[in-house]
Coordinates of C-alpha atoms in Angstrom, one line a residue:
X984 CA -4.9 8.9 -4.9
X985 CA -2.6 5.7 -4.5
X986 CA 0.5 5.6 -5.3
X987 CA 0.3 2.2 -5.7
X988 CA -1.9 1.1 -8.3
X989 CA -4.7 -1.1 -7.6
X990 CA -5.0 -4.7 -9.5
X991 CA -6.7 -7.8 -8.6
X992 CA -6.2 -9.3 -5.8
X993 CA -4.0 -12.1 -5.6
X994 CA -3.1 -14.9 -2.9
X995 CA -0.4 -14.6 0.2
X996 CA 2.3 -15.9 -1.1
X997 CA 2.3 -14.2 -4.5
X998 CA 1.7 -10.8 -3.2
X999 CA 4.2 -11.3 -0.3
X1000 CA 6.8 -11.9 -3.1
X1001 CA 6.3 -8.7 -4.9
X1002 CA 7.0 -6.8 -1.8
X1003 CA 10.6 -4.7 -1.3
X1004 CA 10.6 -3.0 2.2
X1005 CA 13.6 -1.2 3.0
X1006 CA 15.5 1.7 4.9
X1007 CA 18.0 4.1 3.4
X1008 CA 20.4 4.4 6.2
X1009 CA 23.5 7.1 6.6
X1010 CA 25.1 9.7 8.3
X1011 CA 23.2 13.4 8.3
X1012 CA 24.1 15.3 5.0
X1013 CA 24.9 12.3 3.3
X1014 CA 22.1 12.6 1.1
X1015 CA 18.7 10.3 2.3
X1016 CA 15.9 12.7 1.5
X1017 CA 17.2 13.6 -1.6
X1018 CA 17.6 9.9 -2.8
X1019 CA 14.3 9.1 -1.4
X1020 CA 13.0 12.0 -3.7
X1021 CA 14.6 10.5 -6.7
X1022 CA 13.4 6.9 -6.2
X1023 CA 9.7 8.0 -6.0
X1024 CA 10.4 9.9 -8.8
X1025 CA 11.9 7.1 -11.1
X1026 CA 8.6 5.1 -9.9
X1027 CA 6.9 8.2 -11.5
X1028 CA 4.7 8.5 -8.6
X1029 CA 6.2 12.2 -8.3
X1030 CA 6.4 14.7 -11.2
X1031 CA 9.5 17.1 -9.8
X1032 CA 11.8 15.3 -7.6
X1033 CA 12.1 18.0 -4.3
X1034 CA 15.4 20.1 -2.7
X1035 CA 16.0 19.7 0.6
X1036 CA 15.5 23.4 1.4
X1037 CA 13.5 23.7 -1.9
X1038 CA 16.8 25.7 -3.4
X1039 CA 16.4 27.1 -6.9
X1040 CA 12.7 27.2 -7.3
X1041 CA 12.1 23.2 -6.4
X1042 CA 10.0 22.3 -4.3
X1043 CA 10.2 21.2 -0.6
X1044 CA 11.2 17.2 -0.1
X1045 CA 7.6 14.7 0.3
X1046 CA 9.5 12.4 2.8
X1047 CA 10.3 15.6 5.2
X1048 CA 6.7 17.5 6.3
X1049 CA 7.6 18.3 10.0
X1050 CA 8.2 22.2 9.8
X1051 CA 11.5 21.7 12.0
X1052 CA 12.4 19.5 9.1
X1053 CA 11.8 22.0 6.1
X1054 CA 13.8 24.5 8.6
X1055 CA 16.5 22.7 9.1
X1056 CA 17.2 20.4 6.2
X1057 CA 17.8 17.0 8.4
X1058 CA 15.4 14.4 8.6
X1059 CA 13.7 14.7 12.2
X1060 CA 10.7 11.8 11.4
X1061 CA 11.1 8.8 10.1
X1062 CA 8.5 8.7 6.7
X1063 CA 7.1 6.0 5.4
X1064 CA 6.7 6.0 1.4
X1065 CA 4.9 2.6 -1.1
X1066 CA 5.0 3.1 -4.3
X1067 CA 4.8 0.4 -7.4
X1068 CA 7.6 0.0 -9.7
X1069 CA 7.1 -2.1 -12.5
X1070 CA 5.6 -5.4 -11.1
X1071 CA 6.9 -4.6 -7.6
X1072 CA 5.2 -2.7 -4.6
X1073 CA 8.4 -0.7 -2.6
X1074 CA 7.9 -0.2 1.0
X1075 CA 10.8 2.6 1.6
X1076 CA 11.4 3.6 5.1
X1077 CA 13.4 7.0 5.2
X1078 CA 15.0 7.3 8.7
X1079 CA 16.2 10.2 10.7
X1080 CA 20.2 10.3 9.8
X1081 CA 21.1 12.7 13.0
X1082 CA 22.9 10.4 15.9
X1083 CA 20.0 12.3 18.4
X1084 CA 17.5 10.4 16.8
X1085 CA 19.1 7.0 16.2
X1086 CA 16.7 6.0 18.7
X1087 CA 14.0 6.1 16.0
X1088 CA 16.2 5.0 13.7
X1089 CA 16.8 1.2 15.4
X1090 CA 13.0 0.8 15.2
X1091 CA 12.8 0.9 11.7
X1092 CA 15.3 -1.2 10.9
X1093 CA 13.4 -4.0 12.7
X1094 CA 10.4 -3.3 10.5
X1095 CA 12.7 -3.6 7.4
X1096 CA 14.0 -6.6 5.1
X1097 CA 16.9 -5.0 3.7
X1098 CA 19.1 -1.6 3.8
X1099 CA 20.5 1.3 1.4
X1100 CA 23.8 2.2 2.6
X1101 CA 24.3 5.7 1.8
X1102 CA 27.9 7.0 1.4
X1103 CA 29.0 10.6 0.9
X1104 CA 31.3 10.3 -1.7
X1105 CA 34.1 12.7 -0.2
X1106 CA 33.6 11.5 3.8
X1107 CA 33.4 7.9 2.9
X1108 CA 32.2 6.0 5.9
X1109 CA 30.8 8.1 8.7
X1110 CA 30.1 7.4 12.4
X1111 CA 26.5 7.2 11.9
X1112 CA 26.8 5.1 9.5
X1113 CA 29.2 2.5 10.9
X1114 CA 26.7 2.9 14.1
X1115 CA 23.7 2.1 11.9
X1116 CA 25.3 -0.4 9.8
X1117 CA 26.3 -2.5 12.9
X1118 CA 22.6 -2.6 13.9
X1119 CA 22.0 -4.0 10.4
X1120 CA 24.6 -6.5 11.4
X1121 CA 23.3 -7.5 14.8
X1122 CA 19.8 -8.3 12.7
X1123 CA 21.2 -9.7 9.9
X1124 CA 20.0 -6.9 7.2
X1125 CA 21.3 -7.5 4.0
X1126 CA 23.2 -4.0 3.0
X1127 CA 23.3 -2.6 -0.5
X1128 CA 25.9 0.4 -0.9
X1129 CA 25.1 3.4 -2.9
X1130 CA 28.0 6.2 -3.0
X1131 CA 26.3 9.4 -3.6
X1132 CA 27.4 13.2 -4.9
X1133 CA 29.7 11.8 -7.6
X1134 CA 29.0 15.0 -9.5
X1135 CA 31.2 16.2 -6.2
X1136 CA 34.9 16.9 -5.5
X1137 CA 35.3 13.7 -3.7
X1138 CA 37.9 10.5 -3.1
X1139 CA 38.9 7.8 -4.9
X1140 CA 36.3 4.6 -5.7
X1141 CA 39.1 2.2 -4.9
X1142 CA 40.0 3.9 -1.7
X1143 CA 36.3 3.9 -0.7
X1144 CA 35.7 0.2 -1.4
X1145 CA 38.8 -0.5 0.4
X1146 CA 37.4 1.4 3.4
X1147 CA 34.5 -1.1 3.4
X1148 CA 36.8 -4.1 3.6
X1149 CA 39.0 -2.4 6.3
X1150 CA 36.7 -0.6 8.5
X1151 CA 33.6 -2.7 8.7
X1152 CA 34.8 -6.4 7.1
X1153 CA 32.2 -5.7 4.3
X1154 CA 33.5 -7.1 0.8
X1155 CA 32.4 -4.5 -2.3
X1156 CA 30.9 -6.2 -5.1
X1157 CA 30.3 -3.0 -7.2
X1158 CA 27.4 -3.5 -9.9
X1159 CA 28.1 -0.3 -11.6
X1160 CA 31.7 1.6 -12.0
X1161 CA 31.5 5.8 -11.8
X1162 CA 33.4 6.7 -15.3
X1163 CA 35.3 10.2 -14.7
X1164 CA 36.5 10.8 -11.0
X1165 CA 34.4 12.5 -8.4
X1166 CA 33.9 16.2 -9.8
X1167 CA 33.4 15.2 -13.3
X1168 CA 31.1 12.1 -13.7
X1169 CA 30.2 11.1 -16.9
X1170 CA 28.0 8.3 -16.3
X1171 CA 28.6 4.5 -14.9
X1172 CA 30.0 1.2 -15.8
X1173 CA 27.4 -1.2 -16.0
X1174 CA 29.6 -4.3 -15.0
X1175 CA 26.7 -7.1 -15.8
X1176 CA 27.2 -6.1 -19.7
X1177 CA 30.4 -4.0 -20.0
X1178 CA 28.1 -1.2 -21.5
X1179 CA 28.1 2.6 -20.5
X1180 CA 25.7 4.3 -18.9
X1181 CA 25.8 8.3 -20.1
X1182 CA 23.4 10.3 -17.9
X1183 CA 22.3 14.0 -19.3
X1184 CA 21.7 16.5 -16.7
X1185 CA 18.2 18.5 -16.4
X1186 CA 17.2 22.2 -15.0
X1187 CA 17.6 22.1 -11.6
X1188 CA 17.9 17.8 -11.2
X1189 CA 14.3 18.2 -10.4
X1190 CA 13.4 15.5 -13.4
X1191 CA 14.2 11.9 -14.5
X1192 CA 17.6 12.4 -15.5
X1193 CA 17.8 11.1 -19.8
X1194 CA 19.7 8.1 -20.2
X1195 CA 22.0 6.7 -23.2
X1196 CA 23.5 3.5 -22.9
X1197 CA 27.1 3.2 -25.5
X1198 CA 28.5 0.2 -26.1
X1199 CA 32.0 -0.6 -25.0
X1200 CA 33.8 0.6 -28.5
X1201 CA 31.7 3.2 -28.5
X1202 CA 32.6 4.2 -24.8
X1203 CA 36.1 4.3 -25.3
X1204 CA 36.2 6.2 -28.1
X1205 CA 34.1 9.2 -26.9
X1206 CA 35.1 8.7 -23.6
X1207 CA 39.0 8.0 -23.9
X1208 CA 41.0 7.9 -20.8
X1209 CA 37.9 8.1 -17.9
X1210 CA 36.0 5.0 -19.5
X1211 CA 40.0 3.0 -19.3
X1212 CA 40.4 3.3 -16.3
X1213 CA 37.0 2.4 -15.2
X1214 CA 37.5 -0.8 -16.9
X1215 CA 40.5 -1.3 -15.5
X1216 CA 39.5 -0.9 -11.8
X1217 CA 36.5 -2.8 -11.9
X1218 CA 38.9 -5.5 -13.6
X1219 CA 41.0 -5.5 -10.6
X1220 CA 38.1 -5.5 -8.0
X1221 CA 36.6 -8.3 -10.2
X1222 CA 39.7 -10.2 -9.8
X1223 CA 40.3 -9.3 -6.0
X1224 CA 37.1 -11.4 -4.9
X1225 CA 34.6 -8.8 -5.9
X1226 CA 32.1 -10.4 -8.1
X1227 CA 28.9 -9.8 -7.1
X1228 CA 27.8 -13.1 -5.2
X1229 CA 24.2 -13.9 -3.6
X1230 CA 25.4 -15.6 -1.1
X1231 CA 27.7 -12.9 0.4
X1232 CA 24.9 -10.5 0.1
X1233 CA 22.2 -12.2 1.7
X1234 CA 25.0 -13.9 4.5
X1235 CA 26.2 -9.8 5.3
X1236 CA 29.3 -10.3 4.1
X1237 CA 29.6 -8.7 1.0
X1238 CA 27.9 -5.5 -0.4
X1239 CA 26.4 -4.2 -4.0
X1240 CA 28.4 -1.0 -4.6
X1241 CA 26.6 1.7 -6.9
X1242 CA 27.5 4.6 -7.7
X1243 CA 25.7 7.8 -8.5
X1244 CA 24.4 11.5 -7.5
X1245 CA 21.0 11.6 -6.4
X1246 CA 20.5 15.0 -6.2
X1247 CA 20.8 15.5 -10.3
X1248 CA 18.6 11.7 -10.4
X1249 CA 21.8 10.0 -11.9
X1250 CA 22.5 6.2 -10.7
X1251 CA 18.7 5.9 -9.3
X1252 CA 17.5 3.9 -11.6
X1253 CA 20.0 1.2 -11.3
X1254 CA 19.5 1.4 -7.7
X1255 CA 15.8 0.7 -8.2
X1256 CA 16.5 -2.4 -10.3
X1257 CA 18.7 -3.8 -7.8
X1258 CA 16.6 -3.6 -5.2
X1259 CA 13.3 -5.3 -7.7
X1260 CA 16.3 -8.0 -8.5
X1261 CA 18.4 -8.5 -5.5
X1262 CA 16.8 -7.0 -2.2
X1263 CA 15.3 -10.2 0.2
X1264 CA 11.4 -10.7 0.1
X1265 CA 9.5 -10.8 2.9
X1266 CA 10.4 -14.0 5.4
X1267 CA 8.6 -15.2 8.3
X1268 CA 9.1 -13.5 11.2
X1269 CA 10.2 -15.2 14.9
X1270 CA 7.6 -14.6 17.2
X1271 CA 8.4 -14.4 21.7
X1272 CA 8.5 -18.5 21.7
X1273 CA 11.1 -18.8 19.0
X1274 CA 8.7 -20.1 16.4
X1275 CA 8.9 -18.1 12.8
X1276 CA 4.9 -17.5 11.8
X1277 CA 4.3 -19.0 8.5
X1278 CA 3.5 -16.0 5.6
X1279 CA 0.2 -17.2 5.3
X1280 CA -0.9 -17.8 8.5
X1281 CA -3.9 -15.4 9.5
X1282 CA -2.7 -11.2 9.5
X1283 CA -0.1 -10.7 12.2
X1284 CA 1.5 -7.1 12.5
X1285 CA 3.8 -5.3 14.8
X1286 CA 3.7 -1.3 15.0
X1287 CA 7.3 0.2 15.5
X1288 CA 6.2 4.0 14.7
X1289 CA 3.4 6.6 15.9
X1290 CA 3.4 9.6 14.9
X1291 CA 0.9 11.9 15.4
X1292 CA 0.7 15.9 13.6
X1293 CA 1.1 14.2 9.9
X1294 CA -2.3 16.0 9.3
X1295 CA -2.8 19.3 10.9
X1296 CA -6.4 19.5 10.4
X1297 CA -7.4 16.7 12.3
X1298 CA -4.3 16.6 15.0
X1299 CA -4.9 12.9 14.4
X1300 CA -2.5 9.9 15.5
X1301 CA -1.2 7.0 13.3
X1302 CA 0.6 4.4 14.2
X1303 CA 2.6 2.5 11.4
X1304 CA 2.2 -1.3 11.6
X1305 CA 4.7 -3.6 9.6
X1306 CA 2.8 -6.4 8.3
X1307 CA 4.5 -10.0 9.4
X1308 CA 1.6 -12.4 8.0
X1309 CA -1.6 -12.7 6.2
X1310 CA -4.2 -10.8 4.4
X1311 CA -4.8 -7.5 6.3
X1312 CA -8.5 -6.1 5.1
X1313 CA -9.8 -2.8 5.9
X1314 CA -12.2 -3.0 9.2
X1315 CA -11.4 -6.2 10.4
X1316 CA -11.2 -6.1 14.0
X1317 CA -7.9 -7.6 15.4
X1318 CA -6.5 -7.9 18.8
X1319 CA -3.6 -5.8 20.7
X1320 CA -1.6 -8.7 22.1
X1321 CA 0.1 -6.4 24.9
X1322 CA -3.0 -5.4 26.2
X1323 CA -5.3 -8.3 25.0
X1324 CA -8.3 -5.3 23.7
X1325 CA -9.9 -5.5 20.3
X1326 CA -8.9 -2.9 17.9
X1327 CA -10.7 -2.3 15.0
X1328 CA -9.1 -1.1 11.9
X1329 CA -11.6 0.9 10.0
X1330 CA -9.1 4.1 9.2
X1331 CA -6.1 2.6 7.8
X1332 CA -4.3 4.6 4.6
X1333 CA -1.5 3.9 2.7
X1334 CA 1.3 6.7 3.1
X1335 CA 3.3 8.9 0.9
X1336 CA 4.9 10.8 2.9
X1337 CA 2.3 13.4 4.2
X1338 CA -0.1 12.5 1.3
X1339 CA -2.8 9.8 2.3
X1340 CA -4.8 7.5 0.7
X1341 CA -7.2 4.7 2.2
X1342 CA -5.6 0.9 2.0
X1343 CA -8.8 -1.6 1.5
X1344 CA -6.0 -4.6 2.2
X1345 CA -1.8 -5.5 2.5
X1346 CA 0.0 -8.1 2.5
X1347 CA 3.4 -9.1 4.2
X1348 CA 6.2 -6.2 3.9
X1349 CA 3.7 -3.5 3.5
X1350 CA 3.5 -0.5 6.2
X1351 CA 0.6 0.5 6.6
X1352 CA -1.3 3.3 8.9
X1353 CA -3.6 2.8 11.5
X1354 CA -5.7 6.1 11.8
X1355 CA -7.0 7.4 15.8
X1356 CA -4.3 4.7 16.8
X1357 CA -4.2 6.1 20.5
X1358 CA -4.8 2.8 21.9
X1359 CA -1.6 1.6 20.3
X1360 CA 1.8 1.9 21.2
X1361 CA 5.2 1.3 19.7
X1362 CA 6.3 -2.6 19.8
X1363 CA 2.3 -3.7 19.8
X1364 CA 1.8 -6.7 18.2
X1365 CA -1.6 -7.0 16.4
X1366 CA -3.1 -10.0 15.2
X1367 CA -6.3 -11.5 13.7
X1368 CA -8.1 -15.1 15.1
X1369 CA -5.8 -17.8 16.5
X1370 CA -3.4 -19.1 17.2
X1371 CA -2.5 -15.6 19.1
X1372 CA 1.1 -14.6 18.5
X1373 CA 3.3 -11.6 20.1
X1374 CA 6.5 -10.4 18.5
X1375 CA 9.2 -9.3 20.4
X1376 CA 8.8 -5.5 21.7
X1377 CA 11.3 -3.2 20.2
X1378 CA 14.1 -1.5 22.6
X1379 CA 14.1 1.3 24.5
X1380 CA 17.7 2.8 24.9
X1381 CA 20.1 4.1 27.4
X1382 CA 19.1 8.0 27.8
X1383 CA 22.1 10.4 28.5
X1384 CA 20.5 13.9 28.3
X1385 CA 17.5 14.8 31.5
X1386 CA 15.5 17.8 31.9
X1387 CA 12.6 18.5 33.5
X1388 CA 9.8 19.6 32.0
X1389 CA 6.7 22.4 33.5
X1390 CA 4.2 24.2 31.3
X1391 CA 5.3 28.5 31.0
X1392 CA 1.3 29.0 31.5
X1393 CA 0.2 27.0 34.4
X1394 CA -3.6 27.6 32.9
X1395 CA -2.3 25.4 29.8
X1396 CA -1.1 22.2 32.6
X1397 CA -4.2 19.9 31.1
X1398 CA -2.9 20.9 27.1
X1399 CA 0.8 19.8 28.6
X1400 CA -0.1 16.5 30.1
X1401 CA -2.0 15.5 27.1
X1402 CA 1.1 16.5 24.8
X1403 CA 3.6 14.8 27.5
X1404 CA 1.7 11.4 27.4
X1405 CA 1.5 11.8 23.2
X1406 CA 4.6 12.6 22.8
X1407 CA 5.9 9.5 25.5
X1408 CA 3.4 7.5 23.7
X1409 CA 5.5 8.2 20.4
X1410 CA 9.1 7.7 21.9
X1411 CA 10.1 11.6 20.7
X1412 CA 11.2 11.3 24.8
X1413 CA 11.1 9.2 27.1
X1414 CA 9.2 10.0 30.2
X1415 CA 10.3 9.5 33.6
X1416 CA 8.2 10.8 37.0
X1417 CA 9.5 10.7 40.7
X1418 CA 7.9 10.9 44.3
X1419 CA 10.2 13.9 45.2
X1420 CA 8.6 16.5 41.6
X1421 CA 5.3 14.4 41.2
X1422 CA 3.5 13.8 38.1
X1423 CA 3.1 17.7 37.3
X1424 CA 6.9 18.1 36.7
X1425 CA 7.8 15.0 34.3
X1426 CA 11.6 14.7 33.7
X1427 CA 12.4 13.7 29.9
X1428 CA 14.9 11.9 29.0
X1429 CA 16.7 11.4 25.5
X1430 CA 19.8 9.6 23.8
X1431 CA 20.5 12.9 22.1
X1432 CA 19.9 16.9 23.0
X1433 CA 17.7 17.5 19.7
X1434 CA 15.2 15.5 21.3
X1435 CA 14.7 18.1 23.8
X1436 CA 14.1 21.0 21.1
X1437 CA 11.5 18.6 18.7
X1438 CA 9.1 17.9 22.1
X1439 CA 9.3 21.5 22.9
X1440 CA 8.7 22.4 19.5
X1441 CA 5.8 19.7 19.0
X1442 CA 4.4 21.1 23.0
X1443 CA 4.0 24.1 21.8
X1444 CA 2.4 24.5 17.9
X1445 CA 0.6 21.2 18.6
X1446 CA -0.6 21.5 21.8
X1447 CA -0.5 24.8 22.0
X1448 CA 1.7 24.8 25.0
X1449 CA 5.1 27.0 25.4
X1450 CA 7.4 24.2 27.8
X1451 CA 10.8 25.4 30.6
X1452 CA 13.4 22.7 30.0
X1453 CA 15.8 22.9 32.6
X1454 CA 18.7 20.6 32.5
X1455 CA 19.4 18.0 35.3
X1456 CA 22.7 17.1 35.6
X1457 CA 23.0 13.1 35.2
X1458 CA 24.8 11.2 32.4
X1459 CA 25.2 8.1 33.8
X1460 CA 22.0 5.7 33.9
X1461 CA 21.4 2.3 35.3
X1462 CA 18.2 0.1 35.8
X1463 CA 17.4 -0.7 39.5
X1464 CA 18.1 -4.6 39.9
X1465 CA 15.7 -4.5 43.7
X1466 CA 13.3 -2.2 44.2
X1467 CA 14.2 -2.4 47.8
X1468 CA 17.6 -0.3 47.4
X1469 CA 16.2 2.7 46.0
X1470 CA 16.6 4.8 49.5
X1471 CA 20.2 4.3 49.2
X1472 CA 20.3 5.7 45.8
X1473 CA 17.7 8.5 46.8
X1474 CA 20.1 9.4 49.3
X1475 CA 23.0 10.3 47.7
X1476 CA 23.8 13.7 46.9
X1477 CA 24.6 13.1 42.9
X1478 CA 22.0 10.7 42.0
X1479 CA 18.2 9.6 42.4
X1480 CA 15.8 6.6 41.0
X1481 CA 13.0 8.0 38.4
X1482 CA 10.3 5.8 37.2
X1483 CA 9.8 4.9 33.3
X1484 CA 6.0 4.8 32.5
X1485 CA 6.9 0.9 31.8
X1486 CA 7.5 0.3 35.4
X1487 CA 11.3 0.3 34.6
X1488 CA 13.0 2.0 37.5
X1489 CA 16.1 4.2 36.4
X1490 CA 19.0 4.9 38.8
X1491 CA 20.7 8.0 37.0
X1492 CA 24.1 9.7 38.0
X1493 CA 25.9 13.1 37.9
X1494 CA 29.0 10.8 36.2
X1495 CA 30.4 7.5 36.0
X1496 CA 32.7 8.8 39.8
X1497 CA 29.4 8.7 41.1
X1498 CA 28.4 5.7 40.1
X1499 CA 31.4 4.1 41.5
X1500 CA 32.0 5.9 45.1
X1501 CA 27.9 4.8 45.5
X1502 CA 28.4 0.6 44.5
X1503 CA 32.0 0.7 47.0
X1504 CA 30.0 2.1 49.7
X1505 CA 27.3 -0.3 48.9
X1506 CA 28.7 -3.7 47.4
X1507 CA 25.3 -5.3 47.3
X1508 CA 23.9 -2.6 45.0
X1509 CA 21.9 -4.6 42.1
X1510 CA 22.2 -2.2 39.3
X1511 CA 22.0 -3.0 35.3
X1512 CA 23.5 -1.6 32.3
X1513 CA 20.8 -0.4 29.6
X1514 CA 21.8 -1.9 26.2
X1515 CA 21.7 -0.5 23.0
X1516 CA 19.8 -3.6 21.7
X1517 CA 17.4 -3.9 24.6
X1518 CA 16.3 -1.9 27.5

């Protein structure tokens, strides 16, 4: 079944404009699943919002299904949940919060129109999250905040708006106002009407939290002191420059602030109707030649996600296409621009999470997945009749962790090299190969360890193939400027040239020393640093 519900179909540029496609962005712990939970379940698209761990008889999260997930409580995956909200079809992109997989991460938030910027109440900003919220910067992301785990022990709301202003330049423009301090929340300020927001709590926070909204006289007298001063410091961030201004928002330079607690479904709702009122509708998007492709021009897509495991009975493979222009209809047959092959699109679903349902058409902002997608690859741009177009490819990032990679069972080595070139083919690693090991000893390579322990994990109980990691010792990684200096690299005691499956050729190091003593032997040495924003 859908969870968004079905209605007649309507042109381009109306459906574009009812679209909301976001990621929730934060530091690990801080909270994404659970709000995730809470906002399908404010859309009523879920009866019990999940736990994490699925703590005092509630059930496990929708948005995390990988086992390692469930195991560990941390978002490994990045899931892909549409739902409908009033008049308004949400296209929420959870992302992995743990720094290993920011990787991930930075290729969902180039699928996205807008951000969540979830705070911990007590930690404030986190390095994650100023990592992540400068990529929102660098592509010009809109951010809204929402401070979470008000029902917490925590610090004060000034002191955390003032962190946005000094740490990141970001001016607070707070839409509702927590009433009690961190520990004992009563409910919010809702600054558009100077009414208060009381939120009753339910068994377990596992259902829509009951709402009763007090007027102002009303407030104060049943809330005394807490409601005073929550007038009084919105007053003074009102008067500092913090009205909430449109401009600011959709310019990056000034933030919605909300406050609430996800996991007890308090604060969620205003969250929702700031997104439906606020968040940026789909634009055009800039293709390789500069030019931004009109909404309505024939269906356009680019795929920044495959995933493959989201249904064990099948051990099928999706890849999840972000939808840049026109009418996408189930079956059409459309063209892979990298490789110039028709692909035809007869198994594409709508996705909740590890729940399914088959999409007959989407329209810009929508996500959708592309079922038996083994022909695709991320930063594919697909596109229906002409003009053709191409998006720009998404990055691949500087690795800092190697290890080689052999099967435990030789007998299994055709099971490994299938899982090696899925799991390349979904960026969990990338995969590098040399003359010297030869193609039946790939080295991976990762921005973070935990990389390492989801492809082994993913080898083996998908694959059916039980992996020996063993560590190489570089840290330091450079691409190969002329292909005709790799002997001198080769020869070096404390570093080697490994080939990326792209072609790219990696010079990698013990250490930086390494590095150095190599390019004063050899001044002519054409090496490259690998960007964050751009392999």
């Amino acid at each position: 079944m859908s969870a968004v519900s079905e209605s007649p179909p309507r042109g381009v540029a109306v459906e574009s404009a009812r679209r909301r496609t976001f990621a929730v962005i934060s530091h690990p712990d801080a909270g994404k699943s659970t709000l995730t939970e809470a906002l399908a379940l404010h859309a009523r698209v879920i009866s019990e919002a999940g736990a994490v761990h699925g703590k005092a008889g509630r059930q496990g999260v929708v948005s995390d299904w990988l086992e390692m997930e469930r195991a560990r409580g941390i978002s490994i995956t990045s899931a892909a949940l549409q739902f409908s909200y009033r008049d308004t079809v949400i296209n929420l992109l959870d992302t992995p919060g743990h720094a290993d997989f920011s990787e991930d991460t930075y290729r969902v938030l180039a699928a996205v129109d807008s951000a969540v910027m979830l705070l911990d109440a007590a930690k404030g900003l986190e390095p994650q999250t100023l990592k992540l919220f400068e990529v929102c910067r660098y592509r010009g992301i809109p951010v809204i905040t929402f401070v979470n785990k008000w029902d917490r022990p925590g610090r004060d709301a000034l002191a955390l708006c003032d962190e946005l202003v000094d740490r990141i330049g970001l001016r607070p423009m707070p839409l509702t106002w927590p009433v009690g301090v961190a520990g004992h929340f009563r409910g919010v300020l809702d600054v558009a009407d100077g009414s208060f927001v009381r939120y009753e709590r339910t068994a377990g926070g596992a259902t829509v939290a009951p709402e009763e909204r007090l007027s102002a006289e009303r407030a104060e007298a049943e809330e005394g002191e807490d409601w005073q001063r929550a007038r009084e410091e919105a007053e003074l961030l009102a008067a500092d420059g913090g009205e909430f201004d449109p401009a600011a928002f959709a310019a990056g330079t000034g933030t919605p602030v909300l406050f609430g607690a996800a996991v007890l479904n308090f604060g969620v709702r205003h969250l929702l109707d700031v997104l439906l009122e606020l968040a940026p509708r789909p634009e055009p998007r800039v293709d390789v030649e500069g030019r931004a492709r009109p909404l309505d021009a024939p269906f356009s897509a680019f795929v920044f996600k495959v995933q493959t495991g989201m249904d064990r009975a099948h051990r099928d493979q999706v890849a999840f296409a972000r939808v840049c222009s026109g009418l996408f209809e189930r079956g059409m047959v459309v063209t892979n621009a990298t490789t110039g092959r028709p692909f035809a699109t007869k198994y594409a679903q709508q996705v909740f999470g590890q729940q399914r349902s088959t999409v007959e058409q989407a329209y810009p902002g929508d996500v959708i997945g592309l079922v038996n997608a083994s022909a695709l690859r991320v930063g594919d741009t697909l596109y229906a009749d002409k003009p053709p177009v191409r998006f720009p490819g998404l990055p691949s990032f500087a690795p800092a962790h190697f290890a080689t990679a052999r099967p435990v069972d030789l007998s299994r080595a055709k099971q490994f090299r299938r899982g090696v070139e899925q799991l390349e083919s979904e960026g969990v690693v990338q995969v590098l190969r040399s003359d010297l090991r030869g193609d039946a000893v790939p080295v991976f390579a990762a921005v973070g360890p935990m990389q390492f322990d989801v492809a082994a994990h993913r080898l083996e109980h998908e694959f059916g193939c039980t992996v020996r990691l063993d560590r190489l010792p570089y840290h330091t990684v450079r691409k190969l400027g002329d292909p005709a200096q790799r002997p001198l690299i080769d020869a070096g005691h404390r570093s080697e040239v490994l080939t990326r499956t792209d072609g790219t050729e990696l010079a990698l190091f013990d250490d930086d020393m390494a590095l150095r003593i190599l390019q004063r032997r050899h001044p002519d040495l054409v090496l490259e640093p690998l960007l964050a924003e751009g392999g």
